[in-house]
mmCIF file of C-alpha atoms in Angstrom:
data_model
loop_
_atom_site.group_PDB
_atom_site.id
_atom_site.type_symbol
_atom_site.label_atom_id
_atom_site.label_comp_id
_atom_site.label_asym_id
_atom_site.label_seq_id
_atom_site.Cartn_x
_atom_site.Cartn_y
_atom_site.Cartn_z
ATOM 1 C CA MET D 1 160.254 91.710 138.594
ATOM 2 C CA ALA D 2 159.740 88.098 139.657
ATOM 3 C CA HIS D 3 160.220 86.993 136.024
ATOM 4 C CA LEU D 4 163.577 88.778 135.705
ATOM 5 C CA ILE D 5 164.905 87.380 138.959
ATOM 6 C CA ASP D 6 163.739 83.842 138.166
ATOM 7 C CA LYS D 7 164.552 83.541 134.459
ATOM 8 C CA HIS D 8 167.688 85.666 134.189
ATOM 9 C CA GLN D 9 169.145 84.952 137.615
ATOM 10 C CA VAL D 10 169.721 88.624 138.456
ATOM 11 C CA SER D 11 169.591 90.228 141.855
ATOM 12 C CA GLN D 12 166.628 92.194 143.105
ATOM 13 C CA ARG D 13 168.754 95.370 143.031
ATOM 14 C CA ARG D 14 169.644 94.781 139.349
ATOM 15 C CA ALA D 15 166.078 93.967 138.365
ATOM 16 C CA CYS D 16 164.782 97.117 140.057
ATOM 17 C CA LYS D 17 167.401 99.217 138.274
ATOM 18 C CA VAL D 18 166.498 97.769 134.854
ATOM 19 C CA LEU D 19 162.755 98.276 135.359
ATOM 20 C CA LYS D 20 163.276 101.591 137.156
ATOM 21 C CA VAL D 21 161.250 100.447 140.166
ATOM 22 C CA ASP D 22 161.961 101.491 143.733
ATOM 23 C CA ARG D 23 162.986 98.536 145.876
ATOM 24 C CA SER D 24 160.748 99.723 148.711
ATOM 25 C CA THR D 25 157.751 99.035 146.463
ATOM 26 C CA ILE D 26 158.845 95.425 145.962
ATOM 27 C CA ARG D 27 159.580 94.852 149.631
ATOM 28 C CA TYR D 28 156.359 96.435 150.893
ATOM 29 C CA HIS D 29 154.068 94.215 152.963
ATOM 30 C CA SER D 30 150.469 95.264 153.502
ATOM 31 C CA LYS D 31 149.651 96.378 157.051
ATOM 32 C CA LEU D 32 145.883 96.216 156.571
ATOM 33 C CA LEU D 33 144.101 94.500 159.457
ATOM 34 C CA ASP D 34 141.868 91.530 158.810
ATOM 35 C CA ASP D 35 138.365 92.891 158.190
ATOM 36 C CA PHE D 36 136.568 89.569 157.665
ATOM 37 C CA GLU D 37 134.150 90.030 160.589
ATOM 38 C CA GLN D 38 133.327 93.578 159.520
ATOM 39 C CA ARG D 39 132.704 92.466 155.946
ATOM 40 C CA GLU D 40 130.413 89.694 157.104
ATOM 41 C CA ALA D 41 128.454 92.117 159.324
ATOM 42 C CA ILE D 42 128.052 94.576 156.444
ATOM 43 C CA LYS D 43 126.882 91.834 154.079
ATOM 44 C CA ARG D 44 124.466 90.460 156.682
ATOM 45 C CA ILE D 45 122.842 93.846 157.275
ATOM 46 C CA ALA D 46 122.735 94.630 153.542
ATOM 47 C CA LYS D 47 120.967 91.308 152.950
ATOM 48 C CA ALA D 48 118.321 92.057 155.572
ATOM 49 C CA ARG D 49 117.969 95.743 154.582
ATOM 50 C CA ARG D 50 118.179 95.535 150.825
ATOM 51 C CA ARG D 51 117.351 99.200 150.219
ATOM 52 C CA PHE D 52 119.832 100.616 152.751
ATOM 53 C CA GLY D 53 122.894 102.500 151.533
ATOM 54 C CA TYR D 54 126.244 102.473 153.287
ATOM 55 C CA ARG D 55 125.316 105.411 155.572
ATOM 56 C CA ARG D 56 122.298 103.619 157.039
ATOM 57 C CA ILE D 57 124.283 100.393 157.250
ATOM 58 C CA ASN D 58 126.839 102.341 159.309
ATOM 59 C CA VAL D 59 124.082 103.270 161.770
ATOM 60 C CA MET D 60 122.992 99.628 162.020
ATOM 61 C CA LEU D 61 126.610 98.551 162.606
ATOM 62 C CA GLN D 62 126.958 101.066 165.434
ATOM 63 C CA ARG D 63 123.854 99.570 167.060
ATOM 64 C CA GLU D 64 125.799 96.308 167.246
ATOM 65 C CA GLY D 65 128.870 98.025 168.662
ATOM 66 C CA ILE D 66 130.855 97.911 165.408
ATOM 67 C CA TYR D 67 132.495 101.260 164.671
ATOM 68 C CA MET D 68 134.535 101.908 161.544
ATOM 69 C CA ASN D 69 135.670 104.789 159.367
ATOM 70 C CA HIS D 70 132.985 105.695 156.836
ATOM 71 C CA LYS D 71 135.557 105.683 154.017
ATOM 72 C CA LYS D 72 136.565 102.127 154.811
ATOM 73 C CA LEU D 73 132.930 101.089 155.091
ATOM 74 C CA ARG D 74 132.167 102.619 151.692
ATOM 75 C CA ARG D 75 135.191 100.843 150.162
ATOM 76 C CA ILE D 76 134.058 97.457 151.489
ATOM 77 C CA TYR D 77 130.468 98.247 150.521
ATOM 78 C CA THR D 78 131.621 98.897 146.944
ATOM 79 C CA GLU D 79 134.000 95.926 146.768
ATOM 80 C CA GLU D 80 131.203 93.584 147.836
ATOM 81 C CA LYS D 81 128.923 95.114 145.154
ATOM 82 C CA LEU D 82 126.214 96.022 147.667
ATOM 83 C CA GLN D 83 125.172 99.291 146.013
ATOM 84 C CA VAL D 84 121.413 99.858 145.958
ATOM 85 C CA ARG D 85 120.021 99.289 142.476
ATOM 86 C CA ARG D 86 117.279 101.506 141.098
ATOM 87 C CA ARG D 87 114.026 99.689 141.747
ATOM 88 C CA SER D 88 111.877 98.784 138.778
ATOM 89 C CA GLY D 89 108.118 99.228 138.789
ATOM 90 C CA ARG D 90 107.351 95.597 139.592
ATOM 91 C CA LYS D 91 107.542 94.553 143.229
ATOM 92 C CA ARG D 92 109.655 91.580 144.112
ATOM 93 C CA ALA D 93 109.563 89.343 147.155
ATOM 94 C CA LEU D 94 112.122 90.280 149.798
ATOM 95 C CA GLY D 95 112.142 86.977 151.657
ATOM 96 C CA THR D 96 110.997 86.186 155.160
ATOM 97 C CA ARG D 97 111.666 88.378 158.162
ATOM 98 C CA ARG D 98 111.750 87.809 161.890
ATOM 99 C CA PRO D 99 108.163 87.256 163.123
ATOM 100 C CA MET D 100 106.796 89.572 165.802
ATOM 101 C CA GLU D 101 105.528 88.299 169.133
ATOM 102 C CA MET D 102 102.004 89.211 170.163
ATOM 103 C CA PRO D 103 102.000 91.935 172.849
ATOM 104 C CA ASN D 104 100.763 90.927 176.302
ATOM 105 C CA LYS D 105 101.089 94.197 178.222
ATOM 106 C CA ALA D 106 100.807 97.934 177.775
ATOM 107 C CA ASN D 107 103.708 99.757 176.089
ATOM 108 C CA GLN D 108 105.155 96.514 174.776
ATOM 109 C CA ARG D 109 104.498 97.442 171.152
ATOM 110 C CA TRP D 110 103.347 100.581 169.360
ATOM 111 C CA SER D 111 102.272 100.789 165.717
ATOM 112 C CA LEU D 112 102.765 103.857 163.499
ATOM 113 C CA ASP D 113 101.306 104.912 160.163
ATOM 114 C CA PHE D 114 100.168 107.906 158.138
ATOM 115 C CA VAL D 115 96.662 108.795 156.990
ATOM 116 C CA SER D 116 95.972 111.432 154.345
ATOM 117 C CA ASP D 117 92.977 113.763 154.021
ATOM 118 C CA ALA D 118 92.046 117.125 152.461
ATOM 119 C CA PHE D 119 90.709 120.509 153.532
ATOM 120 C CA THR D 120 87.590 121.962 151.937
ATOM 121 C CA ASP D 121 89.763 124.025 149.564
ATOM 122 C CA GLY D 122 91.478 120.887 148.231
ATOM 123 C CA ARG D 123 94.801 121.213 150.068
ATOM 124 C CA ARG D 124 96.112 117.935 151.458
ATOM 125 C CA PHE D 125 97.316 117.221 154.984
ATOM 126 C CA ARG D 126 98.671 114.168 156.761
ATOM 127 C CA ILE D 127 97.967 112.542 160.109
ATOM 128 C CA LEU D 128 100.534 110.526 162.075
ATOM 129 C CA THR D 129 98.694 107.787 163.969
ATOM 130 C CA VAL D 130 100.255 105.939 166.915
ATOM 131 C CA VAL D 131 98.491 103.047 168.670
ATOM 132 C CA ASP D 132 99.346 100.762 171.592
ATOM 133 C CA ASP D 133 98.747 97.302 170.097
ATOM 134 C CA PHE D 134 97.768 95.694 173.413
ATOM 135 C CA THR D 135 95.513 98.238 175.115
ATOM 136 C CA LYS D 136 94.252 99.659 171.754
ATOM 137 C CA GLU D 137 94.849 103.181 173.092
ATOM 138 C CA CYS D 138 95.489 105.918 170.572
ATOM 139 C CA VAL D 139 98.842 107.226 171.789
ATOM 140 C CA ALA D 140 98.981 110.176 169.384
ATOM 141 C CA LEU D 141 97.171 111.798 166.452
ATOM 142 C CA VAL D 142 99.363 114.440 164.848
ATOM 143 C CA ALA D 143 98.056 116.465 161.901
ATOM 144 C CA ASP D 144 100.120 118.757 159.685
ATOM 145 C CA THR D 145 100.647 119.618 156.035
ATOM 146 C CA SER D 146 104.086 117.980 156.161
ATOM 147 C CA ILE D 147 105.561 115.569 158.724
ATOM 148 C CA SER D 148 109.237 114.645 158.447
ATOM 149 C CA GLY D 149 111.151 111.845 160.149
ATOM 150 C CA LEU D 150 112.585 114.377 162.612
ATOM 151 C CA ARG D 151 109.075 115.544 163.479
ATOM 152 C CA VAL D 152 108.054 111.931 164.094
ATOM 153 C CA THR D 153 110.883 111.548 166.626
ATOM 154 C CA ARG D 154 109.783 114.692 168.471
ATOM 155 C CA GLU D 155 106.197 113.439 168.699
ATOM 156 C CA LEU D 156 107.404 110.047 169.944
ATOM 157 C CA ASP D 157 109.573 111.731 172.580
ATOM 158 C CA GLN D 158 106.517 113.625 173.820
ATOM 159 C CA ALA D 159 104.403 110.466 173.938
ATOM 160 C CA ILE D 160 107.154 108.602 175.814
ATOM 161 C CA ALA D 161 107.414 111.459 178.340
ATOM 162 C CA GLU D 162 103.687 111.077 179.031
ATOM 163 C CA ARG D 163 103.337 107.287 179.236
ATOM 164 C CA GLY D 164 106.773 105.638 179.074
ATOM 165 C CA ALA D 165 108.748 104.025 176.275
ATOM 166 C CA PRO D 166 107.586 101.019 174.254
ATOM 167 C CA LYS D 167 109.778 97.977 173.738
ATOM 168 C CA THR D 168 109.047 97.769 170.001
ATOM 169 C CA ILE D 169 107.689 100.108 167.331
ATOM 170 C CA VAL D 170 106.197 98.738 164.117
ATOM 171 C CA SER D 171 105.866 100.685 160.866
ATOM 172 C CA ASP D 172 105.967 100.327 157.110
ATOM 173 C CA ASN D 173 108.962 101.295 154.977
ATOM 174 C CA GLY D 174 107.873 104.859 154.237
ATOM 175 C CA THR D 175 110.608 107.432 153.721
ATOM 176 C CA GLU D 176 109.819 109.162 157.011
ATOM 177 C CA PHE D 177 110.212 105.919 158.974
ATOM 178 C CA THR D 178 113.443 104.867 157.242
ATOM 179 C CA SER D 179 115.092 108.288 157.477
ATOM 180 C CA MET D 180 118.418 108.883 159.218
ATOM 181 C CA ALA D 181 116.573 110.821 161.941
ATOM 182 C CA ILE D 182 114.533 107.706 162.844
ATOM 183 C CA LEU D 183 117.522 105.351 162.719
ATOM 184 C CA LYS D 184 119.559 107.638 164.964
ATOM 185 C CA TRP D 185 116.631 108.066 167.382
ATOM 186 C CA ALA D 186 116.061 104.306 167.625
ATOM 187 C CA GLN D 187 119.765 103.776 168.294
ATOM 188 C CA GLU D 188 119.876 106.423 171.014
ATOM 189 C CA THR D 189 116.685 105.245 172.766
ATOM 190 C CA GLY D 190 117.368 101.527 172.413
ATOM 191 C CA ILE D 191 113.851 100.894 171.095
ATOM 192 C CA ASP D 192 113.546 98.055 168.583
ATOM 193 C CA TRP D 193 112.080 99.344 165.306
ATOM 194 C CA HIS D 194 110.428 96.633 163.205
ATOM 195 C CA TYR D 195 109.676 97.213 159.514
ATOM 196 C CA ILE D 196 106.947 95.187 157.847
ATOM 197 C CA GLN D 197 107.469 93.736 154.365
ATOM 198 C CA PRO D 198 106.651 96.159 151.534
ATOM 199 C CA GLY D 199 103.176 95.588 150.152
ATOM 200 C CA LYS D 200 102.094 93.633 153.251
ATOM 201 C CA PRO D 201 99.907 96.018 155.321
ATOM 202 C CA THR D 202 98.319 93.022 157.063
ATOM 203 C CA GLN D 203 101.587 92.646 158.992
ATOM 204 C CA ASN D 204 100.644 95.912 160.687
ATOM 205 C CA ALA D 205 96.994 94.986 161.157
ATOM 206 C CA PHE D 206 96.441 96.866 164.439
ATOM 207 C CA ILE D 207 97.205 100.291 162.983
ATOM 208 C CA GLU D 208 95.368 99.474 159.730
ATOM 209 C CA SER D 209 92.258 98.622 161.746
ATOM 210 C CA PHE D 210 92.570 101.840 163.732
ATOM 211 C CA ASN D 211 93.066 103.896 160.565
ATOM 212 C CA GLY D 212 89.868 102.404 159.155
ATOM 213 C CA LYS D 213 87.913 103.485 162.231
ATOM 214 C CA LEU D 214 89.499 106.952 162.131
ATOM 215 C CA ARG D 215 88.509 107.469 158.517
ATOM 216 C CA ASP D 216 85.024 105.980 158.869
ATOM 217 C CA GLU D 217 84.025 107.700 162.111
ATOM 218 C CA CYS D 218 85.906 111.006 161.882
ATOM 219 C CA LEU D 219 87.501 111.943 158.578
ATOM 220 C CA ASN D 220 84.565 110.918 156.376
ATOM 221 C CA GLU D 221 82.109 112.579 158.761
ATOM 222 C CA THR D 222 83.840 115.952 159.106
ATOM 223 C CA LEU D 223 84.798 118.772 156.751
ATOM 224 C CA PHE D 224 87.980 120.581 157.734
ATOM 225 C CA SER D 225 88.485 124.145 156.574
ATOM 226 C CA SER D 226 91.838 124.707 158.315
ATOM 227 C CA LEU D 227 94.668 122.883 160.030
ATOM 228 C CA ALA D 228 93.700 124.311 163.422
ATOM 229 C CA GLU D 229 90.180 122.942 163.014
ATOM 230 C CA ALA D 230 91.514 119.531 161.976
ATOM 231 C CA LYS D 231 93.789 119.357 165.020
ATOM 232 C CA HIS D 232 90.908 120.312 167.325
ATOM 233 C CA GLU D 233 88.501 117.739 165.873
ATOM 234 C CA LEU D 234 91.123 114.988 165.856
ATOM 235 C CA GLU D 235 92.010 115.593 169.504
ATOM 236 C CA ASN D 236 88.303 115.448 170.431
ATOM 237 C CA TRP D 237 87.902 112.205 168.524
ATOM 238 C CA ARG D 238 91.059 110.756 170.133
ATOM 239 C CA TYR D 239 89.681 111.491 173.609
ATOM 240 C CA ASP D 240 86.343 109.925 172.677
ATOM 241 C CA TYR D 241 88.105 106.847 171.228
ATOM 242 C CA ASN D 242 90.239 106.312 174.330
ATOM 243 C CA HIS D 243 87.669 107.133 177.041
ATOM 244 C CA GLN D 244 84.147 106.615 175.678
ATOM 245 C CA ARG D 245 84.087 104.369 172.598
ATOM 246 C CA PRO D 246 83.698 100.645 173.440
ATOM 247 C CA HIS D 247 86.146 98.366 171.623
ATOM 248 C CA SER D 248 84.924 94.924 170.584
ATOM 249 C CA SER D 249 88.318 93.162 170.779
ATOM 250 C CA ILE D 250 88.757 94.027 174.478
ATOM 251 C CA GLY D 251 85.306 92.981 175.688
ATOM 252 C CA TYR D 252 83.609 96.250 174.714
ATOM 253 C CA LEU D 253 85.595 98.195 177.268
ATOM 254 C CA THR D 254 87.122 101.504 176.285
ATOM 255 C CA PRO D 255 90.902 101.381 175.747
ATOM 256 C CA ASN D 256 91.393 103.526 178.863
ATOM 257 C CA GLU D 257 89.181 101.211 180.964
ATOM 258 C CA PHE D 258 91.028 98.160 179.637
ATOM 259 C CA ALA D 259 94.424 99.679 180.455
ATOM 260 C CA SER D 260 93.256 100.530 183.985
ATOM 261 C CA LYS D 261 91.854 97.015 184.467
ATOM 262 C CA ILE D 262 95.139 95.428 183.370
ATOM 263 C CA SER D 263 97.062 97.711 185.717
ATOM 264 C CA MET D 264 94.802 96.818 188.665
ATOM 265 C CA ASP D 265 95.030 93.082 187.909
ATOM 266 C CA LYS D 266 98.820 93.365 187.820
ATOM 267 C CA MET D 267 98.905 95.134 191.171
ATOM 268 C CA ALA D 268 96.569 92.549 192.724
ATOM 269 C CA ALA D 269 98.755 89.727 191.476
#
């Protein structure tokens, strides 16, 4: 169209008639709003969460107060070539992440993980472990044959109802902890969820240390014939750990004694 008008000195009407093009198409001006800030936010989140698809990125955007139509988000996500590639077998470095501050009071940071064990008949079951990183208290020990991300949120809600909400929760990148149920729960509660780097369990050292004690002192010492028996024994061990077992890192006090001492010191101050 531009070539005809420029080279043959014809009107726009004539050029449209020759090429059989509607003039409204030529005169159309895009009404799309500038989406630069939204694009930059999407790219920033995708860079930090390299295995997140556009749906999870949408949840992260909403946490920051950025709301947009999911179709538009998917279009931008595709245009910027942010699609998640199938991971090969070899692990690759994901870069540095924001360092965590050491907790200095109860309920400032909880750590979560899963431990696996078996019944006497060979069936497997899993245990969700939750620990307060400062007081060393075992917040929850939940055993079941299958524990989904939604189940994790229900157990956390129960723990929060009993002792209050933490400021931060730390976990690995397991599918249960990166599920939509967890992302939605973290958004609704306002709790900061921190993911450690894949292949770096030392970044979640508190829960790894607790899991070692759980396996050494309970799981390796007990045979479980049923889920009910496992739940009973684990609850007994949790009570013993919190109220009777001295912990070397807190001056050989029990976690419950240490938490009470900190509370009394705070009130005295």
